[in-house]
Amino acid sequence: MVACDSEGRTAKKLAQDSRLAQERALAKESDSNLTLNDVILDKVDDSGRTLWKIKAKQAVYSNDKKDAKILSPIGDLFQDGKLVYQVSGQTGEIKEDGKQMFLKGQIVATDIQNGVVLRGNELEWRPEEDILIVRNQLTGTHKQVQASAQEARAFSRAKKIEFMGQVVAKAIDPPLIMRTEKLFWQVQEQKMFSDRFTQIDRYNGQKITDRATGNQGEVDLKNKIAKLGKNGQVTFVEPPMQIASNAIVWNLNTKIVSSNQPVTIYQREQQITLNASQGRVELTPQIAYLIGGVQGTGQKPPSNLRTDEMTWYLETQQFAANGNVFYQQTDPPLTLNGPKALGNLKEQKIAITGNGNNSPVITEIVPQGRGAGGQRGRGAEGQGGRGAGGN
């Protein structure tokens, strides 16, 4: 505690010394230049609309009167004649006859349009480009999100803010944290997205319950939907599984994960992997629906399944397959073919059935000690095979 208190006093002392040094330098410069105390400065554009209005403890103008250094600035910034930001700092500089403004030390910049407050130690404003930059120990606060980064760029016309460099954005509802190197925040639309690698952690209290990653990421705060682009992956603690695809839509409210592109589902405990052309997973009540070229593999024990469509009940490991079902296991060796199937991948049990349209069920059983010339049988509709015993 003594050490922390000492560090706090040291930081405060350094800030005071820095401010005093800046004031002395400004006072020294004021000896030869035009100096105004307790002044209000403003600037208008060619149309007569206000660009900015700043109140300062002191202003020291350069010889050509185009630049000015200011002390304890606080004021308003306008765009197209409309108030967009309120700013303050310890010191500042107005350059190029008011076309650029720089503030330093304990920066506070409030975006009037959306209520975001940016804090840092450096501010740069370029009204002709409609860019407000805040950097150096940057934080951003809002009723929905708290963010930190190396730099933020606010664009009043586009009504968006860009965060760059080690971005961490913590959302209140839904409770999640988004990490990336560049984040675009459309505050009024309540959307955050990134075209860089993104990690999204969902929380329950202080505990991470789910994690999503991808080369692109988006969070719709209003509708509570997260989207992941190329190499997208969502990992869940309960049920213990991973979902991977190049286009994942994760509805945080309904707890449904879907993809209209090739998708892979991996169940960690039983080491079961399913691939399909597209799929949907409902975490409540833990059901996966897979469509198109479904392929499933199990490792404990080794088995393979192929079909056109499949419904997989994650909690019980039961499944229902429909269309061109092919099942194969190695212990005991067994191959089944048919139009439909019901089974349990965990227990290695499966029943193949016909569809009543002369679609037979074909069973291949290879007894131990026999080669490819094992028994082969054709069953009637309603009959099937059982992996445990090979009926």
mmCIF file of C-alpha atoms in Angstrom:
data_model
loop_
_atom_site.group_PDB
_atom_site.id
_atom_site.type_symbol
_atom_site.label_atom_id
_atom_site.label_comp_id
_atom_site.label_asym_id
_atom_site.label_seq_id
_atom_site.Cartn_x
_atom_site.Cartn_y
_atom_site.Cartn_z
ATOM 1 C CA MET A 1 0.000 0.000 0.000
ATOM 2 C CA VAL A 2 2.862 2.375 0.818
ATOM 3 C CA ALA A 3 4.475 1.612 -2.534
ATOM 4 C CA CYS A 4 1.206 2.248 -4.445
ATOM 5 C CA ASP A 5 0.661 5.520 -2.581
ATOM 6 C CA SER A 6 4.215 6.579 -3.343
ATOM 7 C CA GLU A 7 3.776 5.775 -7.038
ATOM 8 C CA GLY A 8 0.535 7.778 -7.090
ATOM 9 C CA ARG A 9 2.204 10.818 -5.571
ATOM 10 C CA THR A 10 5.124 10.474 -7.994
ATOM 11 C CA ALA A 11 2.790 10.392 -11.031
ATOM 12 C CA LYS A 12 0.884 13.400 -9.713
ATOM 13 C CA LYS A 13 4.137 15.288 -9.088
ATOM 14 C CA LEU A 14 5.350 14.527 -12.648
ATOM 15 C CA ALA A 15 2.064 15.804 -14.097
ATOM 16 C CA GLN A 16 2.318 18.988 -12.045
ATOM 17 C CA ASP A 17 5.936 19.536 -13.066
ATOM 18 C CA SER A 18 5.043 19.013 -16.724
ATOM 19 C CA ARG A 19 2.201 21.513 -16.522
ATOM 20 C CA LEU A 20 4.395 24.091 -14.737
ATOM 21 C CA ALA A 21 7.137 23.654 -17.349
ATOM 22 C CA GLN A 22 4.604 24.212 -20.136
ATOM 23 C CA GLU A 23 3.275 27.310 -18.388
ATOM 24 C CA ARG A 24 6.811 28.707 -17.964
ATOM 25 C CA ALA A 25 7.622 28.066 -21.623
ATOM 26 C CA LEU A 26 4.396 29.755 -22.646
ATOM 27 C CA ALA A 27 5.087 32.704 -20.353
ATOM 28 C CA LYS A 28 8.617 33.058 -21.729
ATOM 29 C CA GLU A 29 7.310 33.029 -25.293
ATOM 30 C CA SER A 30 4.642 35.581 -24.407
ATOM 31 C CA ASP A 31 7.332 38.143 -23.602
ATOM 32 C CA SER A 32 7.959 38.720 -27.336
ATOM 33 C CA ASN A 33 4.596 37.746 -28.885
ATOM 34 C CA LEU A 34 1.005 38.923 -28.610
ATOM 35 C CA THR A 35 -0.473 37.549 -25.393
ATOM 36 C CA LEU A 36 -4.113 37.424 -24.374
ATOM 37 C CA ASN A 37 -5.323 36.327 -20.922
ATOM 38 C CA ASP A 38 -8.712 34.770 -20.077
ATOM 39 C CA VAL A 39 -9.593 34.818 -23.724
ATOM 40 C CA ILE A 40 -12.308 33.288 -25.914
ATOM 41 C CA LEU A 41 -11.130 32.351 -29.403
ATOM 42 C CA ASP A 42 -13.284 31.282 -32.317
ATOM 43 C CA LYS A 43 -13.040 30.498 -36.008
ATOM 44 C CA VAL A 44 -15.576 30.529 -38.839
ATOM 45 C CA ASP A 45 -15.433 28.902 -42.258
ATOM 46 C CA ASP A 46 -15.900 30.567 -45.646
ATOM 47 C CA SER A 47 -19.672 30.329 -45.271
ATOM 48 C CA GLY A 48 -19.611 32.131 -41.947
ATOM 49 C CA ARG A 49 -20.375 29.009 -39.921
ATOM 50 C CA THR A 50 -18.535 28.471 -36.645
ATOM 51 C CA LEU A 51 -15.691 25.932 -36.803
ATOM 52 C CA TRP A 52 -14.638 26.088 -33.180
ATOM 53 C CA LYS A 53 -14.907 28.209 -30.067
ATOM 54 C CA ILE A 54 -12.277 27.844 -27.327
ATOM 55 C CA LYS A 55 -11.939 29.477 -23.937
ATOM 56 C CA ALA A 56 -8.371 29.581 -22.599
ATOM 57 C CA LYS A 57 -6.544 30.907 -19.557
ATOM 58 C CA GLN A 58 -3.945 32.374 -21.897
ATOM 59 C CA ALA A 59 -3.189 32.552 -25.636
ATOM 60 C CA VAL A 60 0.166 33.470 -27.172
ATOM 61 C CA TYR A 61 0.107 34.261 -30.902
ATOM 62 C CA SER A 62 2.963 33.844 -33.341
ATOM 63 C CA ASN A 63 4.318 36.863 -35.209
ATOM 64 C CA ASP A 64 2.163 36.191 -38.260
ATOM 65 C CA LYS A 65 -0.917 35.644 -36.035
ATOM 66 C CA LYS A 66 -1.681 32.307 -37.772
ATOM 67 C CA ASP A 67 -0.623 30.054 -34.896
ATOM 68 C CA ALA A 68 -1.421 30.320 -31.203
ATOM 69 C CA LYS A 69 -0.418 28.378 -28.121
ATOM 70 C CA ILE A 70 -3.110 28.159 -25.457
ATOM 71 C CA LEU A 71 -3.237 27.263 -21.779
ATOM 72 C CA SER A 72 -6.101 25.340 -20.069
ATOM 73 C CA PRO A 73 -8.277 25.169 -23.207
ATOM 74 C CA ILE A 74 -11.939 24.163 -23.036
ATOM 75 C CA GLY A 75 -14.466 24.596 -25.769
ATOM 76 C CA ASP A 76 -16.705 23.411 -28.602
ATOM 77 C CA LEU A 77 -15.923 21.998 -32.035
ATOM 78 C CA PHE A 78 -18.375 22.282 -34.923
ATOM 79 C CA GLN A 79 -18.883 20.495 -38.218
ATOM 80 C CA ASP A 80 -21.108 21.997 -40.932
ATOM 81 C CA GLY A 81 -22.188 24.599 -38.378
ATOM 82 C CA LYS A 82 -23.372 21.918 -35.922
ATOM 83 C CA LEU A 83 -21.853 21.291 -32.487
ATOM 84 C CA VAL A 84 -20.236 17.832 -32.561
ATOM 85 C CA TYR A 85 -17.571 17.742 -29.819
ATOM 86 C CA GLN A 86 -16.813 19.357 -26.489
ATOM 87 C CA VAL A 87 -13.107 19.180 -25.613
ATOM 88 C CA SER A 88 -10.675 20.169 -22.866
ATOM 89 C CA GLY A 89 -6.979 19.715 -22.055
ATOM 90 C CA GLN A 90 -4.051 21.227 -20.187
ATOM 91 C CA THR A 91 -2.351 22.955 -23.113
ATOM 92 C CA GLY A 92 -2.915 23.348 -26.814
ATOM 93 C CA GLU A 93 -1.871 24.782 -30.123
ATOM 94 C CA ILE A 94 -3.927 26.209 -32.982
ATOM 95 C CA LYS A 95 -2.147 26.058 -36.322
ATOM 96 C CA GLU A 96 -2.578 27.184 -39.916
ATOM 97 C CA ASP A 97 -4.981 29.961 -39.019
ATOM 98 C CA GLY A 98 -7.341 27.602 -37.203
ATOM 99 C CA LYS A 99 -7.316 24.712 -39.702
ATOM 100 C CA GLN A 100 -5.728 22.348 -37.173
ATOM 101 C CA MET A 101 -5.912 22.089 -33.416
ATOM 102 C CA PHE A 102 -3.715 20.100 -31.007
ATOM 103 C CA LEU A 103 -4.387 19.613 -27.294
ATOM 104 C CA LYS A 104 -2.213 17.840 -24.730
ATOM 105 C CA GLY A 105 -2.585 16.581 -21.180
ATOM 106 C CA GLN A 106 -5.703 15.065 -19.556
ATOM 107 C CA ILE A 107 -7.771 15.195 -22.727
ATOM 108 C CA VAL A 108 -11.549 14.845 -22.457
ATOM 109 C CA ALA A 109 -13.486 14.819 -25.728
ATOM 110 C CA THR A 110 -17.258 14.233 -25.672
ATOM 111 C CA ASP A 111 -19.026 13.221 -28.868
ATOM 112 C CA ILE A 112 -22.299 15.152 -28.619
ATOM 113 C CA GLN A 113 -24.092 13.027 -31.239
ATOM 114 C CA ASN A 114 -23.710 9.678 -29.525
ATOM 115 C CA GLY A 115 -22.528 10.318 -25.973
ATOM 116 C CA VAL A 116 -19.118 8.652 -26.286
ATOM 117 C CA VAL A 117 -16.436 10.208 -24.066
ATOM 118 C CA LEU A 118 -12.824 9.824 -25.241
ATOM 119 C CA ARG A 119 -9.967 10.366 -22.785
ATOM 120 C CA GLY A 120 -6.233 10.432 -23.457
ATOM 121 C CA ASN A 121 -3.206 12.698 -23.401
ATOM 122 C CA GLU A 122 -3.165 13.937 -27.001
ATOM 123 C CA LEU A 123 -5.883 15.315 -29.262
ATOM 124 C CA GLU A 124 -5.750 16.378 -32.886
ATOM 125 C CA TRP A 125 -8.610 17.899 -34.823
ATOM 126 C CA ARG A 126 -8.697 18.460 -38.570
ATOM 127 C CA PRO A 127 -12.119 19.978 -39.384
ATOM 128 C CA GLU A 128 -11.630 20.034 -43.163
ATOM 129 C CA GLU A 129 -11.135 16.246 -43.072
ATOM 130 C CA ASP A 130 -13.789 15.720 -40.384
ATOM 131 C CA ILE A 131 -11.336 13.799 -38.178
ATOM 132 C CA LEU A 132 -10.922 14.023 -34.423
ATOM 133 C CA ILE A 133 -7.980 11.934 -33.120
ATOM 134 C CA VAL A 134 -7.350 11.034 -29.481
ATOM 135 C CA ARG A 135 -4.324 8.955 -28.504
ATOM 136 C CA ASN A 136 -1.865 8.159 -25.709
ATOM 137 C CA GLN A 137 -3.507 6.093 -22.929
ATOM 138 C CA LEU A 138 -6.819 6.224 -24.749
ATOM 139 C CA THR A 139 -10.113 5.099 -23.223
ATOM 140 C CA GLY A 140 -13.639 5.439 -24.512
ATOM 141 C CA THR A 141 -16.787 5.193 -22.400
ATOM 142 C CA HIS A 142 -20.441 4.882 -23.318
ATOM 143 C CA LYS A 143 -23.540 3.470 -21.655
ATOM 144 C CA GLN A 144 -23.204 0.348 -23.837
ATOM 145 C CA VAL A 145 -19.430 -0.101 -24.259
ATOM 146 C CA GLN A 146 -16.146 0.674 -22.519
ATOM 147 C CA ALA A 147 -13.089 0.566 -24.778
ATOM 148 C CA SER A 148 -9.343 1.044 -24.696
ATOM 149 C CA ALA A 149 -6.831 1.293 -27.549
ATOM 150 C CA GLN A 150 -3.732 3.122 -28.689
ATOM 151 C CA GLU A 151 -5.717 5.585 -30.804
ATOM 152 C CA ALA A 152 -9.264 6.573 -31.698
ATOM 153 C CA ARG A 153 -10.510 8.455 -34.757
ATOM 154 C CA ALA A 154 -13.991 9.972 -34.684
ATOM 155 C CA PHE A 155 -15.876 10.960 -37.855
ATOM 156 C CA SER A 156 -18.889 13.172 -37.141
ATOM 157 C CA ARG A 157 -20.506 12.989 -40.594
ATOM 158 C CA ALA A 158 -20.225 9.208 -40.829
ATOM 159 C CA LYS A 159 -21.186 8.934 -37.146
ATOM 160 C CA LYS A 160 -18.567 6.309 -36.416
ATOM 161 C CA ILE A 161 -15.422 5.856 -34.336
ATOM 162 C CA GLU A 162 -12.368 3.793 -35.264
ATOM 163 C CA PHE A 163 -10.193 2.291 -32.533
ATOM 164 C CA MET A 164 -6.700 1.134 -33.503
ATOM 165 C CA GLY A 165 -3.945 -0.802 -31.737
ATOM 166 C CA GLN A 166 -4.589 -3.388 -28.989
ATOM 167 C CA VAL A 167 -8.316 -2.700 -28.960
ATOM 168 C CA VAL A 168 -10.363 -4.069 -26.060
ATOM 169 C CA ALA A 169 -14.102 -3.285 -26.139
ATOM 170 C CA LYS A 170 -16.256 -4.464 -23.250
ATOM 171 C CA ALA A 171 -20.009 -4.528 -23.879
ATOM 172 C CA ILE A 172 -22.489 -4.351 -21.018
ATOM 173 C CA ASP A 173 -25.434 -6.107 -22.707
ATOM 174 C CA PRO A 174 -24.760 -8.702 -23.969
ATOM 175 C CA PRO A 175 -21.848 -9.206 -21.514
ATOM 176 C CA LEU A 176 -18.849 -9.780 -23.784
ATOM 177 C CA ILE A 177 -15.367 -8.501 -24.583
ATOM 178 C CA MET A 178 -14.166 -7.970 -28.156
ATOM 179 C CA ARG A 179 -10.408 -7.895 -28.849
ATOM 180 C CA THR A 180 -8.796 -6.918 -32.144
ATOM 181 C CA GLU A 181 -6.269 -4.544 -33.714
ATOM 182 C CA LYS A 182 -8.818 -2.335 -35.463
ATOM 183 C CA LEU A 183 -12.430 -1.800 -34.497
ATOM 184 C CA PHE A 184 -15.153 0.201 -36.257
ATOM 185 C CA TRP A 185 -17.897 1.331 -33.892
ATOM 186 C CA GLN A 186 -21.145 2.635 -35.382
ATOM 187 C CA VAL A 187 -22.560 3.899 -32.126
ATOM 188 C CA GLN A 188 -26.063 4.909 -33.212
ATOM 189 C CA GLU A 189 -26.532 1.680 -35.154
ATOM 190 C CA GLN A 190 -25.164 -0.214 -32.122
ATOM 191 C CA LYS A 191 -22.705 -2.229 -34.204
ATOM 192 C CA MET A 192 -18.999 -3.009 -33.783
ATOM 193 C CA PHE A 193 -17.015 -4.789 -36.478
ATOM 194 C CA SER A 194 -13.438 -5.520 -37.486
ATOM 195 C CA ASP A 195 -11.735 -6.637 -40.684
ATOM 196 C CA ARG A 196 -8.823 -8.060 -38.650
ATOM 197 C CA PHE A 197 -8.440 -11.136 -36.456
ATOM 198 C CA THR A 198 -11.055 -10.854 -33.726
ATOM 199 C CA GLN A 199 -11.653 -12.619 -30.428
ATOM 200 C CA ILE A 200 -15.019 -12.407 -28.661
ATOM 201 C CA ASP A 201 -15.368 -13.712 -25.102
ATOM 202 C CA ARG A 202 -18.790 -14.103 -23.540
ATOM 203 C CA TYR A 203 -19.043 -13.826 -19.774
ATOM 204 C CA ASN A 204 -21.272 -15.062 -16.992
ATOM 205 C CA GLY A 205 -20.226 -12.910 -14.058
ATOM 206 C CA GLN A 206 -16.424 -13.048 -14.084
ATOM 207 C CA LYS A 207 -16.237 -16.408 -15.858
ATOM 208 C CA ILE A 208 -15.732 -16.906 -19.606
ATOM 209 C CA THR A 209 -18.399 -19.304 -20.860
ATOM 210 C CA ASP A 210 -17.861 -19.109 -24.645
ATOM 211 C CA ARG A 211 -15.125 -17.858 -26.968
ATOM 212 C CA ALA A 212 -15.342 -16.991 -30.662
ATOM 213 C CA THR A 213 -12.500 -16.157 -33.054
ATOM 214 C CA GLY A 214 -12.238 -15.313 -36.728
ATOM 215 C CA ASN A 215 -10.337 -13.264 -39.307
ATOM 216 C CA GLN A 216 -13.353 -10.922 -39.312
ATOM 217 C CA GLY A 217 -15.805 -10.191 -36.540
ATOM 218 C CA GLU A 218 -18.987 -8.225 -35.923
ATOM 219 C CA VAL A 219 -21.270 -7.656 -32.943
ATOM 220 C CA ASP A 220 -24.790 -6.276 -33.280
ATOM 221 C CA LEU A 221 -25.479 -4.999 -29.763
ATOM 222 C CA LYS A 222 -29.124 -4.177 -30.437
ATOM 223 C CA ASN A 223 -30.094 -7.613 -31.760
ATOM 224 C CA LYS A 224 -27.420 -9.454 -29.734
ATOM 225 C CA ILE A 225 -25.904 -11.213 -32.743
ATOM 226 C CA ALA A 226 -22.215 -11.940 -33.367
ATOM 227 C CA LYS A 227 -20.841 -12.795 -36.818
ATOM 228 C CA LEU A 228 -17.492 -14.349 -37.688
ATOM 229 C CA GLY A 229 -15.863 -14.485 -41.112
ATOM 230 C CA LYS A 230 -13.027 -16.554 -42.505
ATOM 231 C CA ASN A 231 -11.652 -19.226 -40.139
ATOM 232 C CA GLY A 232 -14.487 -18.531 -37.722
ATOM 233 C CA GLN A 233 -14.744 -20.742 -34.665
ATOM 234 C CA VAL A 234 -16.943 -20.765 -31.563
ATOM 235 C CA THR A 235 -15.926 -22.828 -28.518
ATOM 236 C CA PHE A 236 -18.503 -23.612 -25.839
ATOM 237 C CA VAL A 237 -17.947 -24.857 -22.316
ATOM 238 C CA GLU A 238 -21.431 -26.349 -22.065
ATOM 239 C CA PRO A 239 -21.981 -28.374 -24.117
ATOM 240 C CA PRO A 240 -18.234 -29.041 -24.643
ATOM 241 C CA MET A 241 -18.017 -28.468 -28.385
ATOM 242 C CA GLN A 242 -16.555 -26.348 -31.171
ATOM 243 C CA ILE A 243 -18.227 -25.028 -34.318
ATOM 244 C CA ALA A 244 -16.054 -23.891 -37.231
ATOM 245 C CA SER A 245 -16.965 -22.247 -40.540
ATOM 246 C CA ASN A 246 -16.103 -19.287 -42.774
ATOM 247 C CA ALA A 247 -19.473 -17.656 -42.067
ATOM 248 C CA ILE A 248 -20.851 -18.084 -38.539
ATOM 249 C CA VAL A 249 -23.912 -16.305 -37.167
ATOM 250 C CA TRP A 250 -24.179 -16.577 -33.382
ATOM 251 C CA ASN A 251 -27.458 -15.377 -31.875
ATOM 252 C CA LEU A 252 -26.492 -14.610 -28.283
ATOM 253 C CA ASN A 253 -30.118 -14.188 -27.250
ATOM 254 C CA THR A 254 -31.642 -17.386 -28.677
ATOM 255 C CA LYS A 255 -28.369 -19.348 -28.283
ATOM 256 C CA ILE A 256 -28.434 -20.533 -31.891
ATOM 257 C CA VAL A 257 -25.301 -20.851 -34.034
ATOM 258 C CA SER A 258 -25.773 -21.249 -37.789
ATOM 259 C CA SER A 259 -23.833 -21.206 -41.046
ATOM 260 C CA ASN A 260 -24.898 -21.367 -44.684
ATOM 261 C CA GLN A 261 -21.374 -22.422 -45.672
ATOM 262 C CA PRO A 262 -19.444 -25.666 -44.980
ATOM 263 C CA VAL A 263 -19.408 -26.216 -41.229
ATOM 264 C CA THR A 264 -17.577 -28.531 -38.814
ATOM 265 C CA ILE A 265 -18.840 -29.525 -35.374
ATOM 266 C CA TYR A 266 -16.487 -31.200 -32.908
ATOM 267 C CA GLN A 267 -17.656 -32.777 -29.656
ATOM 268 C CA ARG A 268 -14.602 -32.931 -27.402
ATOM 269 C CA GLU A 269 -15.588 -35.528 -24.803
ATOM 270 C CA GLN A 270 -16.531 -38.273 -27.266
ATOM 271 C CA GLN A 271 -14.176 -37.007 -30.000
ATOM 272 C CA ILE A 272 -16.951 -36.949 -32.592
ATOM 273 C CA THR A 273 -16.585 -34.739 -35.675
ATOM 274 C CA LEU A 274 -19.376 -33.847 -38.100
ATOM 275 C CA ASN A 275 -18.995 -31.970 -41.406
ATOM 276 C CA ALA A 276 -21.777 -30.660 -43.653
ATOM 277 C CA SER A 277 -22.515 -28.101 -46.371
ATOM 278 C CA GLN A 278 -24.455 -26.040 -43.845
ATOM 279 C CA GLY A 279 -25.793 -26.395 -40.348
ATOM 280 C CA ARG A 280 -27.518 -25.002 -37.285
ATOM 281 C CA VAL A 281 -26.905 -25.730 -33.606
ATOM 282 C CA GLU A 282 -29.467 -24.911 -30.939
ATOM 283 C CA LEU A 283 -27.640 -24.837 -27.614
ATOM 284 C CA THR A 284 -30.982 -25.051 -25.842
ATOM 285 C CA PRO A 285 -32.044 -27.889 -26.056
ATOM 286 C CA GLN A 286 -28.656 -28.980 -27.547
ATOM 287 C CA ILE A 287 -29.666 -30.138 -31.026
ATOM 288 C CA ALA A 288 -27.635 -29.874 -34.237
ATOM 289 C CA TYR A 289 -29.207 -29.881 -37.709
ATOM 290 C CA LEU A 290 -26.857 -30.663 -40.615
ATOM 291 C CA ILE A 291 -27.714 -30.512 -44.318
ATOM 292 C CA GLY A 292 -25.803 -31.584 -47.429
ATOM 293 C CA GLY A 293 -22.923 -34.021 -47.674
ATOM 294 C CA VAL A 294 -22.961 -34.876 -43.972
ATOM 295 C CA GLN A 295 -19.915 -36.834 -42.815
ATOM 296 C CA GLY A 296 -19.363 -37.949 -39.245
ATOM 297 C CA THR A 297 -16.394 -39.670 -37.619
ATOM 298 C CA GLY A 298 -16.023 -41.025 -34.104
ATOM 299 C CA GLN A 299 -12.750 -41.905 -32.402
ATOM 300 C CA LYS A 300 -13.987 -43.749 -29.310
ATOM 301 C CA PRO A 301 -14.523 -46.286 -30.899
ATOM 302 C CA PRO A 302 -13.574 -45.583 -34.576
ATOM 303 C CA SER A 303 -16.632 -45.246 -36.842
ATOM 304 C CA ASN A 304 -17.803 -43.339 -39.950
ATOM 305 C CA LEU A 305 -21.194 -42.089 -41.066
ATOM 306 C CA ARG A 306 -22.321 -40.416 -44.311
ATOM 307 C CA THR A 307 -25.785 -39.129 -45.167
ATOM 308 C CA ASP A 308 -27.697 -36.284 -46.847
ATOM 309 C CA GLU A 309 -29.277 -34.841 -43.703
ATOM 310 C CA MET A 310 -28.791 -35.433 -40.013
ATOM 311 C CA THR A 311 -30.262 -34.377 -36.675
ATOM 312 C CA TRP A 312 -27.839 -34.861 -33.764
ATOM 313 C CA TYR A 313 -28.944 -34.718 -30.125
ATOM 314 C CA LEU A 314 -25.799 -33.543 -28.395
ATOM 315 C CA GLU A 315 -26.673 -34.464 -24.830
ATOM 316 C CA THR A 316 -27.623 -38.107 -25.521
ATOM 317 C CA GLN A 317 -25.472 -38.511 -28.686
ATOM 318 C CA GLN A 318 -28.481 -39.966 -30.489
ATOM 319 C CA PHE A 319 -29.021 -39.074 -34.145
ATOM 320 C CA ALA A 320 -31.475 -39.437 -37.009
ATOM 321 C CA ALA A 321 -30.071 -39.600 -40.551
ATOM 322 C CA ASN A 322 -32.073 -39.285 -43.765
ATOM 323 C CA GLY A 323 -30.953 -40.022 -47.325
ATOM 324 C CA ASN A 324 -28.172 -42.278 -48.638
ATOM 325 C CA VAL A 325 -27.028 -43.430 -45.232
ATOM 326 C CA PHE A 326 -23.679 -45.204 -45.040
ATOM 327 C CA TYR A 327 -22.259 -46.417 -41.713
ATOM 328 C CA GLN A 328 -19.002 -48.225 -41.036
ATOM 329 C CA GLN A 329 -17.256 -49.329 -37.849
ATOM 330 C CA THR A 330 -14.062 -51.246 -37.203
ATOM 331 C CA ASP A 331 -14.718 -53.124 -33.944
ATOM 332 C CA PRO A 332 -16.479 -55.360 -34.742
ATOM 333 C CA PRO A 333 -16.122 -54.705 -38.495
ATOM 334 C CA LEU A 334 -19.512 -53.690 -39.874
ATOM 335 C CA THR A 335 -20.904 -51.749 -42.856
ATOM 336 C CA LEU A 336 -24.513 -50.631 -43.240
ATOM 337 C CA ASN A 337 -26.298 -48.910 -46.166
ATOM 338 C CA GLY A 338 -29.855 -47.640 -46.382
ATOM 339 C CA PRO A 339 -32.137 -44.645 -46.914
ATOM 340 C CA LYS A 340 -32.678 -43.838 -43.207
ATOM 341 C CA ALA A 341 -31.029 -44.511 -39.872
ATOM 342 C CA LEU A 342 -31.432 -44.010 -36.155
ATOM 343 C CA GLY A 343 -28.624 -44.566 -33.704
ATOM 344 C CA ASN A 344 -26.207 -43.499 -31.007
ATOM 345 C CA LEU A 345 -22.626 -42.672 -31.993
ATOM 346 C CA LYS A 346 -21.387 -42.868 -28.402
ATOM 347 C CA GLU A 347 -22.716 -46.394 -27.851
ATOM 348 C CA GLN A 348 -21.933 -47.408 -31.468
ATOM 349 C CA LYS A 349 -25.479 -48.545 -32.108
ATOM 350 C CA ILE A 350 -27.366 -47.918 -35.354
ATOM 351 C CA ALA A 351 -30.561 -49.119 -36.999
ATOM 352 C CA ILE A 352 -30.909 -48.758 -40.776
ATOM 353 C CA THR A 353 -34.410 -48.799 -42.290
ATOM 354 C CA GLY A 354 -35.904 -48.692 -45.774
ATOM 355 C CA ASN A 355 -38.493 -46.212 -46.977
ATOM 356 C CA GLY A 356 -41.095 -48.597 -48.369
ATOM 357 C CA ASN A 357 -40.186 -47.882 -52.022
ATOM 358 C CA ASN A 358 -38.085 -50.946 -52.723
ATOM 359 C CA SER A 359 -35.062 -49.318 -51.108
ATOM 360 C CA PRO A 360 -33.310 -52.270 -49.454
ATOM 361 C CA VAL A 361 -31.036 -52.228 -46.442
ATOM 362 C CA ILE A 362 -27.603 -53.724 -47.066
ATOM 363 C CA THR A 363 -25.498 -55.051 -44.204
ATOM 364 C CA GLU A 364 -21.891 -56.222 -44.428
ATOM 365 C CA ILE A 365 -20.409 -58.103 -41.487
ATOM 366 C CA VAL A 366 -16.739 -59.068 -41.499
ATOM 367 C CA PRO A 367 -16.166 -61.555 -38.651
ATOM 368 C CA GLN A 368 -12.807 -61.559 -36.913
ATOM 369 C CA GLY A 369 -10.376 -63.816 -38.693
ATOM 370 C CA ARG A 370 -12.232 -63.420 -42.007
ATOM 371 C CA GLY A 371 -11.184 -61.227 -44.884
ATOM 372 C CA ALA A 372 -13.130 -59.418 -47.560
ATOM 373 C CA GLY A 373 -15.079 -62.582 -48.262
ATOM 374 C CA GLY A 374 -17.127 -62.140 -45.131
ATOM 375 C CA GLN A 375 -20.878 -62.470 -44.910
ATOM 376 C CA ARG A 376 -23.104 -60.060 -46.777
ATOM 377 C CA GLY A 377 -26.830 -59.857 -46.225
ATOM 378 C CA ARG A 378 -29.818 -57.900 -47.573
ATOM 379 C CA GLY A 379 -32.483 -57.104 -44.953
ATOM 380 C CA ALA A 380 -36.135 -56.261 -45.330
ATOM 381 C CA GLU A 381 -37.551 -52.830 -44.512
ATOM 382 C CA GLY A 382 -37.511 -52.178 -40.754
ATOM 383 C CA GLN A 383 -34.501 -54.398 -40.136
ATOM 384 C CA GLY A 384 -31.046 -52.999 -39.412
ATOM 385 C CA GLY A 385 -27.700 -53.504 -37.852
ATOM 386 C CA ARG A 386 -26.340 -52.981 -34.367
ATOM 387 C CA GLY A 387 -22.732 -52.012 -34.025
ATOM 388 C CA ALA A 388 -22.314 -53.899 -30.775
ATOM 389 C CA GLY A 389 -23.430 -57.212 -32.100
ATOM 390 C CA GLY A 390 -23.897 -56.867 -35.852
ATOM 391 C CA ASN A 391 -27.448 -58.058 -36.408
#
